[in-house]
Amino acid sequence: FLEVNQAWLDDMGYKREEVIGHWFGDFLQPDQVDLFSKRFPVFKATGTADTEFYMNRKDGSVVLMAFSGKIGCDANGNFKQTHCALQDITQRHLADEAIRESQRKYQALFESIGEAAFVCHINNREWADEFVELNAVACDMLGYTHEELLKISARNLFFHPSSGLVSKEITDELYAQKMVTRECNLPHKDGHNISVEMTFHIFDLQGRPAVLILAHDITIRKKIARELEQSHRRLVKAEKVAGFGYWEFDLANGVVHPSDGAREIYGLKEEILTIPFVQQIPVPEDRPAMDKALNNLIKQNIQYDIEFKIKRPTDGAILYIHSIAEFDSKRNVVFGTIQDITKRKQAEELLRESEARFRSTLTSHP
């Protein structure tokens, strides 16, 4: 050092005489000395330098200094000295590192969500043309690379004609409620649609309004729902054709859960059905036998298999019913089936009457 200003001395804690005449490397961290030795020839050759070095304060603390220098030459153009400006950038560096660490944590969290995630700006209810960020799950779901998907506008991705979403409706609700969830379709790169459940959440991103969008693939759930609906329709049709139904007595809550077929046979229109109400539908003379059979099933696990008659409340029709049931003691539930056997009973009665007339005819003609 040939000269040094007071500001640097105050920052580093040295006196002038402790610095003047000493080599610059004497104030560097040990691992920075070799780095300085490598960089100085480049500095000398190019005439300028802008770099950073870790330096030692007198009190033993370490600071990061921004080094900006120029080469000074004599009248013949030969190297004479260096003119350097040193600035303590330790706090700025720590702040930058904290920001980078925060960004690393944010990116790690963003990627670990497990759902397709997108972030885009929105300004005055207008969606931005490009995404700010999106995760790998989103790319895998839609078949795009990260770079390709970033360039697709939110309007084209979320509000395309087959999405099932209306941009204005979602945007208005988002501004009013801050969060919106909808089922819709997202277009895959190959052209087919993917059924998803989308959640839009508006928030502040570095002073600007932005939207976080999470998309959960519900393709399998939709398929299962369709299959269950189809199975239910088939069951309802089968019940109707066979005059069949099933029911469940929830003994703890005193309610009955009948199938559509059981409702039709019993003529049940009420949404919520209690056990006492349903037990009034069989004709009074059959009630004692039915109560005994149910009691034996619950208390002694004796098979419940009984025939009885009902008077249907919707039209007053008298029907013959065959019912089989079992008791689930863990759930405290009786599950049973019923079948309308009226036609069979009527056929049996006709057969008995026919046989009686035939015997009467034989008797009257010896």
Short mmCIF file of C-alpha atoms in Angstrom, two decimals:
data_model
loop_
_atom_site.label_atom_id
_atom_site.label_comp_id
_atom_site.label_asym_id
_atom_site.label_seq_id
_atom_site.Cartn_x
_atom_site.Cartn_y
_atom_site.Cartn_z
CA PHE A 1 0.00 0.00 0.00
CA LEU A 2 1.35 3.46 -0.95
CA GLU A 3 -1.72 5.34 0.24
CA VAL A 4 -5.06 4.57 1.81
CA ASN A 5 -7.98 6.77 2.85
CA GLN A 6 -9.37 7.17 6.33
CA ALA A 7 -12.75 5.62 5.51
CA TRP A 8 -11.13 2.28 4.70
CA LEU A 9 -8.94 2.47 7.80
CA ASP A 10 -11.97 3.16 9.99
CA ASP A 11 -13.89 0.27 8.44
CA MET A 12 -11.01 -2.19 8.84
CA GLY A 13 -9.83 -0.91 12.25
CA TYR A 14 -6.21 -0.27 11.28
CA LYS A 15 -3.94 2.73 11.77
CA ARG A 16 -2.25 4.22 8.71
CA GLU A 17 1.22 3.07 9.77
CA GLU A 18 -0.09 -0.51 10.10
CA VAL A 19 -1.05 -0.49 6.43
CA ILE A 20 1.31 1.73 4.46
CA GLY A 21 4.25 -0.26 3.07
CA HIS A 22 2.50 -3.60 3.53
CA TRP A 23 1.54 -5.99 0.74
CA PHE A 24 -2.14 -6.20 -0.14
CA GLY A 25 -2.02 -9.96 0.38
CA ASP A 26 -1.10 -9.46 4.05
CA PHE A 27 -4.71 -8.43 4.70
CA LEU A 28 -6.35 -11.27 2.80
CA GLN A 29 -7.76 -14.53 4.13
CA PRO A 30 -5.18 -17.32 3.57
CA ASP A 31 -7.20 -19.00 0.82
CA GLN A 32 -7.57 -15.64 -0.95
CA VAL A 33 -3.81 -15.04 -1.33
CA ASP A 34 -3.39 -17.60 -4.11
CA LEU A 35 -6.52 -16.26 -5.77
CA PHE A 36 -5.06 -12.73 -5.71
CA SER A 37 -1.77 -14.00 -7.11
CA LYS A 38 -3.63 -15.58 -10.04
CA ARG A 39 -5.85 -12.57 -10.71
CA PHE A 40 -3.22 -9.84 -10.44
CA PRO A 41 -1.36 -10.72 -13.70
CA VAL A 42 -4.69 -10.58 -15.51
CA PHE A 43 -5.39 -7.23 -13.86
CA LYS A 44 -1.97 -5.93 -14.90
CA ALA A 45 -2.42 -7.15 -18.47
CA THR A 46 -5.95 -5.79 -19.00
CA GLY A 47 -5.57 -2.62 -17.02
CA THR A 48 -8.77 -2.99 -15.02
CA ALA A 49 -10.24 -5.34 -12.45
CA ASP A 50 -13.59 -5.84 -10.78
CA THR A 51 -13.58 -8.70 -8.31
CA GLU A 52 -14.14 -9.59 -4.66
CA PHE A 53 -11.87 -10.71 -1.84
CA TYR A 54 -12.36 -11.78 1.76
CA MET A 55 -10.17 -9.55 3.96
CA ASN A 56 -9.21 -9.54 7.65
CA ARG A 57 -10.16 -6.71 9.95
CA LYS A 58 -7.79 -5.90 12.77
CA ASP A 59 -10.23 -7.35 15.31
CA GLY A 60 -10.09 -10.73 13.52
CA SER A 61 -13.45 -10.50 11.79
CA VAL A 62 -13.71 -11.19 8.08
CA VAL A 63 -15.35 -8.89 5.53
CA LEU A 64 -16.09 -9.26 1.85
CA MET A 65 -14.60 -6.40 -0.13
CA ALA A 66 -15.52 -5.40 -3.66
CA PHE A 67 -12.24 -4.65 -5.43
CA SER A 68 -12.33 -2.24 -8.37
CA GLY A 69 -8.96 -1.21 -9.79
CA LYS A 70 -7.05 0.45 -12.62
CA ILE A 71 -3.41 0.22 -13.61
CA GLY A 72 -1.34 3.43 -13.44
CA CYS A 73 1.55 3.72 -15.93
CA ASP A 74 4.52 6.09 -16.25
CA ALA A 75 5.23 8.39 -19.19
CA ASN A 76 6.67 5.49 -21.16
CA GLY A 77 3.61 3.36 -20.63
CA ASN A 78 5.26 1.05 -18.15
CA PHE A 79 3.48 -0.25 -15.04
CA LYS A 80 3.85 2.12 -12.13
CA GLN A 81 1.14 1.43 -9.59
CA THR A 82 -2.48 0.42 -9.08
CA HIS A 83 -5.39 2.62 -8.09
CA CYS A 84 -7.99 0.57 -6.25
CA ALA A 85 -11.34 1.26 -4.64
CA LEU A 86 -12.41 -1.14 -1.89
CA GLN A 87 -16.01 -1.34 -0.69
CA ASP A 88 -17.32 -3.43 2.16
CA ILE A 89 -20.16 -5.49 0.63
CA THR A 90 -20.47 -8.03 3.46
CA GLN A 91 -24.02 -7.05 4.40
CA ARG A 92 -25.13 -6.89 0.79
CA HIS A 93 -23.60 -10.30 0.18
CA LEU A 94 -25.33 -11.74 3.25
CA ALA A 95 -28.62 -10.22 2.10
CA ASP A 96 -28.15 -11.64 -1.39
CA GLU A 97 -27.30 -15.04 0.05
CA ALA A 98 -30.39 -14.89 2.27
CA ILE A 99 -32.51 -14.12 -0.79
CA ARG A 100 -30.92 -17.00 -2.71
CA GLU A 101 -31.50 -19.34 0.22
CA SER A 102 -35.11 -18.19 0.44
CA GLN A 103 -35.49 -18.80 -3.29
CA ARG A 104 -33.96 -22.28 -2.93
CA LYS A 105 -36.38 -23.09 -0.11
CA TYR A 106 -39.30 -21.66 -2.12
CA GLN A 107 -38.33 -23.72 -5.17
CA ALA A 108 -37.93 -26.87 -3.05
CA LEU A 109 -41.35 -26.28 -1.48
CA PHE A 110 -42.89 -25.51 -4.87
CA GLU A 111 -41.55 -28.74 -6.34
CA SER A 112 -42.60 -30.81 -3.31
CA ILE A 113 -46.28 -29.78 -3.44
CA GLY A 114 -47.24 -33.01 -5.21
CA GLU A 115 -49.84 -31.27 -7.38
CA ALA A 116 -49.39 -29.45 -10.67
CA ALA A 117 -48.64 -25.86 -9.60
CA PHE A 118 -48.57 -22.68 -11.68
CA VAL A 119 -47.93 -19.04 -10.79
CA CYS A 120 -48.81 -16.14 -13.07
CA HIS A 121 -49.38 -12.42 -12.66
CA ILE A 122 -52.80 -10.84 -13.03
CA ASN A 123 -53.27 -7.11 -13.50
CA ASN A 124 -56.60 -5.27 -13.59
CA ARG A 125 -58.30 -8.65 -14.08
CA GLU A 126 -56.11 -9.41 -17.11
CA TRP A 127 -54.12 -12.66 -16.98
CA ALA A 128 -50.45 -12.45 -17.98
CA ASP A 129 -49.28 -13.95 -21.26
CA GLU A 130 -46.63 -16.13 -19.58
CA PHE A 131 -46.25 -17.99 -16.30
CA VAL A 132 -43.86 -16.77 -13.62
CA GLU A 133 -43.18 -20.32 -12.46
CA LEU A 134 -44.53 -23.85 -12.59
CA ASN A 135 -43.34 -27.16 -11.21
CA ALA A 136 -42.25 -30.47 -12.69
CA VAL A 137 -45.58 -32.11 -11.86
CA ALA A 138 -47.33 -29.63 -14.15
CA CYS A 139 -44.91 -30.42 -16.98
CA ASP A 140 -45.32 -34.17 -16.54
CA MET A 141 -49.11 -33.90 -16.38
CA LEU A 142 -49.43 -31.87 -19.59
CA GLY A 143 -46.52 -33.36 -21.55
CA TYR A 144 -44.52 -30.14 -22.01
CA THR A 145 -40.97 -29.18 -21.13
CA HIS A 146 -40.57 -26.50 -18.47
CA GLU A 147 -39.55 -23.91 -21.07
CA GLU A 148 -42.47 -24.76 -23.38
CA LEU A 149 -45.08 -24.52 -20.64
CA LEU A 150 -43.73 -21.24 -19.28
CA LYS A 151 -44.51 -19.57 -22.62
CA ILE A 152 -48.15 -20.72 -22.79
CA SER A 153 -50.56 -18.07 -21.55
CA ALA A 154 -52.85 -18.80 -18.62
CA ARG A 155 -55.82 -17.75 -20.75
CA ASN A 156 -55.06 -20.36 -23.40
CA LEU A 157 -54.33 -23.10 -20.89
CA PHE A 158 -57.11 -22.59 -18.32
CA PHE A 159 -59.86 -20.99 -20.38
CA HIS A 160 -59.70 -22.82 -23.71
CA PRO A 161 -63.09 -23.72 -25.29
CA SER A 162 -63.26 -27.26 -23.88
CA SER A 163 -62.05 -26.33 -20.37
CA GLY A 164 -65.53 -25.74 -18.99
CA LEU A 165 -64.34 -22.50 -17.33
CA VAL A 166 -65.35 -18.94 -18.16
CA SER A 167 -62.52 -16.44 -17.68
CA LYS A 168 -64.68 -13.52 -16.48
CA GLU A 169 -66.65 -15.69 -14.06
CA ILE A 170 -63.53 -17.17 -12.45
CA THR A 171 -61.72 -13.81 -12.37
CA ASP A 172 -64.65 -11.96 -10.77
CA GLU A 173 -65.10 -14.65 -8.14
CA LEU A 174 -61.35 -14.78 -7.49
CA TYR A 175 -61.18 -11.03 -6.81
CA ALA A 176 -64.25 -11.27 -4.57
CA GLN A 177 -63.37 -14.39 -2.57
CA LYS A 178 -59.57 -14.69 -3.04
CA MET A 179 -59.86 -18.43 -3.72
CA VAL A 180 -61.89 -20.46 -6.21
CA THR A 181 -62.10 -24.25 -6.79
CA ARG A 182 -63.57 -25.79 -9.93
CA GLU A 183 -63.51 -29.04 -11.89
CA CYS A 184 -62.45 -28.56 -15.50
CA ASN A 185 -60.35 -29.92 -18.37
CA LEU A 186 -56.72 -29.10 -19.16
CA PRO A 187 -55.32 -29.76 -22.64
CA HIS A 188 -52.41 -32.19 -22.91
CA LYS A 189 -49.72 -31.45 -25.48
CA ASP A 190 -50.92 -34.40 -27.59
CA GLY A 191 -54.44 -32.95 -27.77
CA HIS A 192 -56.45 -35.02 -25.30
CA ASN A 193 -58.10 -33.43 -22.26
CA ILE A 194 -57.25 -34.22 -18.64
CA SER A 195 -59.93 -33.92 -15.96
CA VAL A 196 -58.62 -31.86 -13.04
CA GLU A 197 -59.78 -30.10 -9.91
CA MET A 198 -58.34 -26.57 -10.04
CA THR A 199 -57.85 -24.21 -7.12
CA PHE A 200 -57.06 -20.57 -7.89
CA HIS A 201 -55.62 -18.42 -5.07
CA ILE A 202 -54.79 -14.72 -5.52
CA PHE A 203 -51.87 -13.29 -3.51
CA ASP A 204 -49.20 -10.57 -3.54
CA LEU A 205 -45.94 -11.49 -5.27
CA GLN A 206 -43.22 -8.87 -4.81
CA GLY A 207 -45.73 -6.06 -4.80
CA ARG A 208 -47.77 -7.33 -7.75
CA PRO A 209 -51.00 -9.38 -7.72
CA ALA A 210 -50.45 -12.97 -8.78
CA VAL A 211 -52.40 -16.22 -8.86
CA LEU A 212 -51.26 -19.60 -7.57
CA ILE A 213 -53.07 -22.39 -9.40
CA LEU A 214 -53.04 -25.98 -8.14
CA ALA A 215 -54.37 -28.72 -10.43
CA HIS A 216 -55.20 -32.22 -9.14
CA ASP A 217 -55.67 -34.95 -11.74
CA ILE A 218 -59.11 -36.50 -11.14
CA THR A 219 -59.22 -38.65 -14.28
CA ILE A 220 -59.33 -41.90 -12.28
CA ARG A 221 -61.86 -40.45 -9.83
CA LYS A 222 -64.10 -39.42 -12.74
CA LYS A 223 -63.79 -42.88 -14.30
CA ILE A 224 -64.70 -44.57 -11.02
CA ALA A 225 -67.66 -42.20 -10.59
CA ARG A 226 -68.91 -43.03 -14.08
CA GLU A 227 -68.54 -46.75 -13.42
CA LEU A 228 -70.36 -46.45 -10.09
CA GLU A 229 -73.16 -44.49 -11.72
CA GLN A 230 -73.46 -47.09 -14.47
CA SER A 231 -73.43 -49.87 -11.88
CA HIS A 232 -76.12 -48.07 -9.88
CA ARG A 233 -78.33 -47.69 -12.95
CA ARG A 234 -77.96 -51.40 -13.70
CA LEU A 235 -78.79 -52.28 -10.09
CA VAL A 236 -81.89 -50.07 -10.12
CA LYS A 237 -83.02 -51.69 -13.38
CA ALA A 238 -82.35 -55.19 -12.01
CA GLU A 239 -84.27 -54.39 -8.81
CA LYS A 240 -87.23 -53.15 -10.82
CA VAL A 241 -87.29 -56.17 -13.15
CA ALA A 242 -86.94 -58.66 -10.28
CA GLY A 243 -89.20 -56.82 -7.81
CA PHE A 244 -86.19 -56.74 -5.51
CA GLY A 245 -84.69 -54.25 -3.05
CA TYR A 246 -82.36 -53.98 -0.07
CA TRP A 247 -82.46 -52.04 3.15
CA GLU A 248 -80.34 -51.21 6.17
CA PHE A 249 -81.57 -50.60 9.72
CA ASP A 250 -79.17 -48.29 11.59
CA LEU A 251 -80.13 -49.32 15.10
CA ALA A 252 -77.96 -46.71 16.83
CA ASN A 253 -79.65 -43.80 15.04
CA GLY A 254 -83.04 -45.38 14.45
CA VAL A 255 -83.05 -44.70 10.70
CA VAL A 256 -83.58 -46.82 7.60
CA HIS A 257 -81.51 -46.61 4.40
CA PRO A 258 -83.47 -48.29 1.57
CA SER A 259 -82.39 -48.87 -2.02
CA ASP A 260 -84.44 -47.42 -4.88
CA GLY A 261 -86.01 -50.84 -5.39
CA ALA A 262 -87.02 -51.11 -1.72
CA ARG A 263 -88.50 -47.62 -1.85
CA GLU A 264 -90.64 -48.53 -4.85
CA ILE A 265 -91.88 -51.80 -3.32
CA TYR A 266 -92.76 -50.17 0.02
CA GLY A 267 -94.05 -46.94 -1.57
CA LEU A 268 -91.62 -44.76 0.34
CA LYS A 269 -91.44 -41.10 -0.71
CA GLU A 270 -89.93 -39.50 2.40
CA GLU A 271 -86.24 -38.56 2.22
CA ILE A 272 -85.46 -39.51 5.83
CA LEU A 273 -87.05 -42.71 7.13
CA THR A 274 -87.24 -43.92 10.72
CA ILE A 275 -87.45 -47.56 11.76
CA PRO A 276 -90.84 -47.11 13.55
CA PHE A 277 -92.34 -45.50 10.44
CA VAL A 278 -91.24 -48.33 8.14
CA GLN A 279 -92.42 -50.96 10.65
CA GLN A 280 -96.00 -49.61 10.38
CA ILE A 281 -96.25 -50.60 6.71
CA PRO A 282 -96.59 -54.41 7.16
CA VAL A 283 -100.15 -55.47 8.02
CA PRO A 284 -100.84 -55.60 11.79
CA GLU A 285 -101.41 -59.38 11.93
CA ASP A 286 -97.84 -60.02 10.65
CA ARG A 287 -96.14 -57.56 12.99
CA PRO A 288 -95.64 -59.91 16.01
CA ALA A 289 -93.93 -62.59 13.88
CA MET A 290 -91.68 -59.98 12.28
CA ASP A 291 -90.70 -58.44 15.63
CA LYS A 292 -89.88 -61.89 17.01
CA ALA A 293 -87.76 -62.76 13.96
CA LEU A 294 -85.82 -59.48 14.22
CA ASN A 295 -85.28 -59.91 17.97
CA ASN A 296 -84.02 -63.48 17.47
CA LEU A 297 -81.59 -62.28 14.77
CA ILE A 298 -80.11 -59.50 16.90
CA LYS A 299 -79.93 -61.30 20.24
CA GLN A 300 -79.43 -64.96 19.24
CA ASN A 301 -78.16 -64.72 15.66
CA ILE A 302 -81.06 -66.87 14.46
CA GLN A 303 -81.55 -66.59 10.72
CA TYR A 304 -84.05 -63.92 9.64
CA ASP A 305 -86.04 -65.40 6.74
CA ILE A 306 -89.68 -64.42 6.73
CA GLU A 307 -92.70 -63.82 4.51
CA PHE A 308 -95.26 -61.13 5.33
CA LYS A 309 -97.76 -58.75 3.79
CA ILE A 310 -97.63 -54.97 3.52
CA LYS A 311 -100.20 -52.32 2.73
CA ARG A 312 -98.37 -49.87 0.51
CA PRO A 313 -99.11 -46.30 1.67
CA THR A 314 -98.92 -44.74 -1.81
CA ASP A 315 -101.79 -46.73 -3.35
CA GLY A 316 -103.14 -49.04 -0.61
CA ALA A 317 -102.06 -52.15 -2.52
CA ILE A 318 -101.58 -55.36 -0.52
CA LEU A 319 -98.26 -57.03 -1.43
CA TYR A 320 -96.61 -60.25 -0.30
CA ILE A 321 -92.97 -59.79 0.70
CA HIS A 322 -90.12 -62.22 1.30
CA SER A 323 -87.26 -60.82 3.38
CA ILE A 324 -83.85 -62.19 4.44
CA ALA A 325 -81.52 -60.28 6.77
CA GLU A 326 -78.29 -60.48 8.75
CA PHE A 327 -76.97 -58.50 11.73
CA ASP A 328 -73.60 -56.72 11.88
CA SER A 329 -72.91 -56.41 15.61
CA LYS A 330 -69.79 -54.27 15.14
CA ARG A 331 -71.70 -51.61 13.22
CA ASN A 332 -74.99 -52.28 15.06
CA VAL A 333 -76.72 -52.51 11.69
CA VAL A 334 -79.23 -54.97 10.22
CA PHE A 335 -78.88 -55.44 6.47
CA GLY A 336 -81.62 -57.18 4.57
CA THR A 337 -83.22 -57.82 1.21
CA ILE A 338 -86.87 -57.79 0.22
CA GLN A 339 -88.61 -59.26 -2.80
CA ASP A 340 -92.14 -58.68 -4.00
CA ILE A 341 -93.58 -62.21 -4.27
CA THR A 342 -97.19 -61.10 -4.81
CA LYS A 343 -97.44 -62.65 -8.28
CA ARG A 344 -96.01 -65.92 -7.03
CA LYS A 345 -98.45 -65.96 -4.13
CA GLN A 346 -101.33 -65.17 -6.47
CA ALA A 347 -100.22 -67.98 -8.80
CA GLU A 348 -100.02 -70.38 -5.85
CA GLU A 349 -103.52 -69.36 -4.76
CA LEU A 350 -104.89 -69.90 -8.27
CA LEU A 351 -103.21 -73.29 -8.37
CA ARG A 352 -104.80 -74.27 -5.04
CA GLU A 353 -108.22 -73.11 -6.24
CA SER A 354 -107.76 -75.08 -9.48
CA GLU A 355 -106.77 -78.20 -7.58
CA ALA A 356 -109.75 -77.79 -5.27
CA ARG A 357 -112.16 -77.50 -8.21
CA PHE A 358 -110.55 -80.54 -9.86
CA ARG A 359 -110.95 -82.65 -6.70
CA SER A 360 -114.54 -81.42 -6.35
CA THR A 361 -115.28 -82.50 -9.92
CA LEU A 362 -113.85 -85.97 -9.33
CA THR A 363 -115.86 -86.36 -6.17
CA SER A 364 -119.17 -85.36 -7.80
CA HIS A 365 -118.68 -87.87 -10.70
CA PRO A 366 -118.08 -91.33 -9.24
#
